Tab-separated table of C-alpha atoms in Angstrom:
chain	number	residue	atom	x	y	z
W	196	UNK	CA	209.826	123.675	90.198
W	197	UNK	CA	213.249	124.290	92.773
W	198	UNK	CA	216.008	122.084	93.332
W	199	UNK	CA	218.642	122.616	95.265
W	200	UNK	CA	221.731	120.494	94.731
W	201	UNK	CA	225.486	120.346	97.515
W	202	UNK	CA	228.505	119.103	96.145
W	203	UNK	CA	230.730	117.177	97.510
W	204	UNK	CA	228.043	114.234	98.741
W	205	UNK	CA	230.787	113.875	100.963
W	206	UNK	CA	233.721	115.214	102.114
W	207	UNK	CA	237.371	114.186	103.735
W	208	UNK	CA	240.088	116.673	104.447
W	209	UNK	CA	242.546	116.620	107.238
W	210	UNK	CA	242.306	119.409	110.405
W	211	UNK	CA	243.418	122.713	111.229
W	212	UNK	CA	242.823	122.616	106.749
W	213	UNK	CA	240.129	125.181	105.175
W	214	UNK	CA	236.725	124.754	103.080
W	215	UNK	CA	234.068	124.472	101.837
W	216	UNK	CA	230.316	122.987	101.158
W	217	UNK	CA	228.575	124.371	97.968
W	218	UNK	CA	224.508	124.628	97.747
W	219	UNK	CA	223.120	125.684	93.666
W	220	UNK	CA	219.675	126.162	93.398
W	221	UNK	CA	218.263	126.532	90.676
W	222	UNK	CA	215.729	129.405	91.238
W	223	UNK	CA	216.901	132.559	92.381
W	224	UNK	CA	213.742	134.161	93.332
W	225	UNK	CA	214.022	132.880	97.082
W	226	UNK	CA	213.642	134.872	100.656
W	227	UNK	CA	216.028	133.696	102.081
W	228	UNK	CA	218.403	130.066	102.322
W	229	UNK	CA	219.674	128.637	105.075
W	230	UNK	CA	222.976	125.555	106.293
W	231	UNK	CA	222.083	123.261	108.465
W	232	UNK	CA	224.175	120.839	110.302
W	233	UNK	CA	223.279	117.297	111.612
W	234	UNK	CA	225.239	114.824	113.570
W	235	UNK	CA	224.463	111.169	113.113
W	236	UNK	CA	221.543	109.458	115.102
W	237	UNK	CA	220.284	113.521	115.516
W	238	UNK	CA	218.366	117.290	114.276
W	239	UNK	CA	219.377	119.960	113.077
W	240	UNK	CA	221.179	122.385	113.074
W	241	UNK	CA	221.407	125.589	112.355
W	242	UNK	CA	224.080	127.034	111.692
W	243	UNK	CA	223.311	130.370	109.631
W	244	UNK	CA	220.814	132.327	108.059
W	245	UNK	CA	221.362	134.834	104.848
W	246	UNK	CA	218.096	136.925	103.822
W	247	UNK	CA	217.713	137.284	99.892
W	248	UNK	CA	219.051	140.957	100.729
W	249	UNK	CA	222.129	139.968	102.206
W	250	UNK	CA	225.658	138.763	100.915
W	251	UNK	CA	227.264	137.303	103.745
W	252	UNK	CA	226.920	135.899	107.139
W	253	UNK	CA	229.167	135.134	109.695
W	254	UNK	CA	229.729	133.014	113.004
W	255	UNK	CA	232.905	131.885	114.513
W	256	UNK	CA	234.347	129.218	112.090
W	257	UNK	CA	231.347	129.608	109.734
W	258	UNK	CA	231.153	131.730	106.952
W	259	UNK	CA	227.724	131.555	104.517
W	260	UNK	CA	228.025	133.996	101.305
W	261	UNK	CA	224.866	134.064	99.013
W	262	UNK	CA	224.734	134.466	95.536
W	263	UNK	CA	221.256	134.648	93.626
W	264	UNK	CA	222.719	136.401	90.561
W	265	UNK	CA	223.709	132.871	90.142
W	266	UNK	CA	222.281	130.844	92.293
W	267	UNK	CA	224.852	129.456	94.597
W	268	UNK	CA	225.818	129.677	98.222
W	269	UNK	CA	229.263	128.984	99.917
W	270	UNK	CA	229.832	127.338	103.402
W	271	UNK	CA	233.467	128.715	104.201
W	272	UNK	CA	234.123	126.435	107.609
W	273	UNK	CA	238.369	127.846	108.913
W	274	UNK	CA	240.185	125.437	110.511
W	275	UNK	CA	238.228	122.540	110.508
W	276	UNK	CA	238.285	120.700	113.820
W	277	UNK	CA	236.801	116.995	114.073
W	278	UNK	CA	234.249	118.427	115.927
W	279	UNK	CA	233.280	119.732	112.727
W	280	UNK	CA	232.444	116.011	111.179
W	281	UNK	CA	229.021	116.048	110.567
W	282	UNK	CA	226.040	116.302	108.303
W	283	UNK	CA	225.926	119.609	106.337
W	284	UNK	CA	222.348	120.889	104.736
W	285	UNK	CA	221.365	124.283	102.934
W	286	UNK	CA	217.717	124.540	102.507
W	287	UNK	CA	215.473	127.734	100.809
W	288	UNK	CA	212.609	129.057	101.070
W	289	UNK	CA	210.983	130.509	97.743
W	290	UNK	CA	209.371	134.016	97.224
W	291	UNK	CA	205.188	133.922	97.473
W	292	UNK	CA	206.510	130.375	98.747
W	293	UNK	CA	205.638	128.682	103.001
W	294	UNK	CA	207.906	125.792	102.027
W	295	UNK	CA	211.488	124.640	103.150
W	296	UNK	CA	213.929	122.866	100.415
W	297	UNK	CA	216.445	121.260	101.276
W	298	UNK	CA	219.463	119.936	99.701
W	299	UNK	CA	220.138	115.918	100.600
W	300	UNK	CA	224.022	117.946	102.119
W	301	UNK	CA	227.393	117.611	102.497
W	302	UNK	CA	228.596	114.305	104.791
W	303	UNK	CA	232.245	115.931	106.387
W	304	UNK	CA	234.801	114.184	107.849
W	305	UNK	CA	237.566	116.300	109.466
W	306	UNK	CA	240.052	113.713	110.679
W	307	UNK	CA	242.544	114.450	113.142
J	216	UNK	CA	217.702	129.328	122.822
J	217	UNK	CA	215.159	128.755	120.825
J	218	UNK	CA	213.464	124.754	121.672
J	219	UNK	CA	211.753	122.685	120.577
J	220	UNK	CA	211.809	119.291	121.858
J	221	UNK	CA	209.325	115.205	120.366
J	222	UNK	CA	208.484	113.163	122.708
J	223	UNK	CA	210.638	110.578	122.328
J	224	UNK	CA	214.623	110.030	120.832
J	225	UNK	CA	213.567	106.414	119.739
J	226	UNK	CA	210.180	104.705	119.980
J	227	UNK	CA	209.295	99.888	118.868
J	228	UNK	CA	206.126	99.878	117.804
J	229	UNK	CA	203.937	96.876	115.917
J	230	UNK	CA	202.232	96.498	112.931
J	231	UNK	CA	198.536	98.191	113.456
J	232	UNK	CA	199.005	99.974	116.419
J	233	UNK	CA	197.632	103.790	116.909
J	234	UNK	CA	201.235	105.758	116.810
J	235	UNK	CA	201.179	109.480	118.538
J	236	UNK	CA	204.233	112.009	117.511
J	237	UNK	CA	204.400	115.309	119.959
J	238	UNK	CA	206.344	117.500	119.109
J	239	UNK	CA	206.026	121.646	121.647
J	240	UNK	CA	207.719	124.112	120.693
J	241	UNK	CA	208.343	127.409	123.073
J	242	UNK	CA	209.164	130.154	120.873
J	243	UNK	CA	205.295	130.837	120.686
J	244	UNK	CA	206.192	130.848	116.844
J	245	UNK	CA	202.710	130.161	114.263
J	246	UNK	CA	204.345	127.117	111.810
J	247	UNK	CA	205.577	124.011	112.384
J	248	UNK	CA	206.393	121.318	110.371
J	249	UNK	CA	206.821	117.262	110.410
J	250	UNK	CA	209.054	115.511	107.842
J	251	UNK	CA	210.309	112.607	107.729
J	252	UNK	CA	214.117	111.839	107.013
J	253	UNK	CA	215.030	108.556	105.397
J	254	UNK	CA	218.729	107.336	103.511
J	255	UNK	CA	218.555	108.633	99.893
J	256	UNK	CA	215.209	110.149	100.335
J	257	UNK	CA	216.658	113.445	102.106
J	258	UNK	CA	213.792	115.337	104.248
J	259	UNK	CA	210.351	114.993	103.093
J	260	UNK	CA	207.826	117.608	104.811
J	261	UNK	CA	204.438	114.536	106.352
J	262	UNK	CA	202.253	117.903	106.742
J	263	UNK	CA	202.479	121.401	108.927
J	264	UNK	CA	200.073	124.228	110.710
J	265	UNK	CA	200.024	127.373	109.381
J	266	UNK	CA	198.929	128.064	112.971
J	267	UNK	CA	196.696	126.785	115.848
J	268	UNK	CA	194.160	124.666	114.834
J	269	UNK	CA	195.211	124.842	110.959
J	270	UNK	CA	197.177	122.503	109.003
J	271	UNK	CA	197.823	121.643	105.588
J	272	UNK	CA	198.783	118.062	103.727
J	273	UNK	CA	202.570	118.815	103.056
J	274	UNK	CA	203.982	116.128	100.300
J	275	UNK	CA	203.380	113.088	101.615
J	276	UNK	CA	200.755	112.309	104.074
J	277	UNK	CA	199.121	109.674	103.368
J	278	UNK	CA	198.705	107.355	106.526
J	279	UNK	CA	199.175	110.787	108.361
J	280	UNK	CA	197.389	112.854	110.469
J	281	UNK	CA	197.880	115.939	112.767
J	282	UNK	CA	196.511	117.932	115.282
J	283	UNK	CA	196.771	121.602	116.520
J	284	UNK	CA	194.958	122.551	119.263
J	285	UNK	CA	197.700	124.594	120.983
J	286	UNK	CA	199.658	127.044	120.247
J	287	UNK	CA	202.781	124.893	121.528
J	288	UNK	CA	202.239	121.694	120.306
J	289	UNK	CA	201.993	119.605	116.563
J	290	UNK	CA	201.156	115.897	116.777
J	291	UNK	CA	201.643	113.746	114.349
J	292	UNK	CA	199.908	110.775	115.119
J	293	UNK	CA	200.612	107.387	112.459
J	294	UNK	CA	196.621	105.674	112.153
J	295	UNK	CA	197.658	102.327	111.983
J	296	UNK	CA	201.573	102.415	112.089
J	297	UNK	CA	202.693	99.736	108.686
J	298	UNK	CA	206.391	99.739	108.968
J	299	UNK	CA	207.192	101.231	105.814
J	300	UNK	CA	207.375	104.127	108.264
J	301	UNK	CA	210.487	103.558	109.906
J	302	UNK	CA	211.661	106.769	109.430
J	303	UNK	CA	213.190	109.560	111.496
J	304	UNK	CA	210.668	112.093	112.336
J	305	UNK	CA	211.664	115.379	113.052
J	306	UNK	CA	209.136	118.795	114.308
J	307	UNK	CA	210.578	121.730	113.071
J	308	UNK	CA	208.866	125.312	114.155
J	309	UNK	CA	210.338	128.311	112.534
J	310	UNK	CA	207.885	132.729	113.312
J	311	UNK	CA	204.981	132.905	111.015
J	312	UNK	CA	205.909	132.887	107.052
J	313	UNK	CA	202.666	136.644	106.321
J	314	UNK	CA	204.776	139.402	105.059
J	315	UNK	CA	208.084	139.601	102.954
J	316	UNK	CA	210.066	141.075	106.094
J	317	UNK	CA	209.080	138.615	108.484
J	318	UNK	CA	209.264	135.628	105.940
J	319	UNK	CA	213.084	136.964	104.703
J	320	UNK	CA	213.931	136.847	109.303
J	321	UNK	CA	212.390	134.104	110.489
J	322	UNK	CA	215.361	131.730	110.713
J	323	UNK	CA	213.611	127.381	111.165
J	324	UNK	CA	214.397	125.412	114.320
J	325	UNK	CA	214.508	121.483	114.397
J	326	UNK	CA	213.714	119.279	117.381
J	327	UNK	CA	216.167	116.301	118.122
J	328	UNK	CA	214.239	113.720	116.132
J	329	UNK	CA	212.260	110.807	116.643
J	330	UNK	CA	213.447	107.513	115.338
J	331	UNK	CA	210.753	104.708	115.119
J	332	UNK	CA	210.922	100.749	114.306
J	333	UNK	CA	207.706	99.425	112.653
J	334	UNK	CA	208.105	95.782	113.523
């Protein structure tokens, strides 16, 4: 059974710092991996989708990498800003599957 | 831009009431989903729909039903609301999962959420 784990559960950094959020999954047979952002009391916003054949995706200050063989993905945020404060979730769809399996998220706080 | 909308941001209902949560997407997506999100429990799948008129139970369907009469609209129904159904409800949609190529590219999009309180 696929399990998605995100460490740390919470992170506090000063503004301007580069940071890495981690996501691990137990079954490497995935179709894709998606990173989301969630602000308090709001829905999820899609940040990046990495296909199983890809190694990374970039959008602005965000870069997501995927290493299927080791069951890991990282979300790199460059030059963090207070507006980046939110919960970040990763999610995978298994090969041959349909449902999305979500991690519990990393709660990020960027201090001004 | 993909847009998923939900009928209410906040809703307060009484125990025993029948509750309708509506979700509409404008991207012609085949697949639609209802989740609930609770502190410490994460996102849990209630029901999903492959396409119009189709519905499947998710991981926690008890106490809920759904309706998908039109492709763009997926409704979640609480037949008799109970206090343990107080939660954040999130709707999502994506392109069909059929075919390896499509599923690799099928990004999932979420609505803004409905915070339901059952008194």
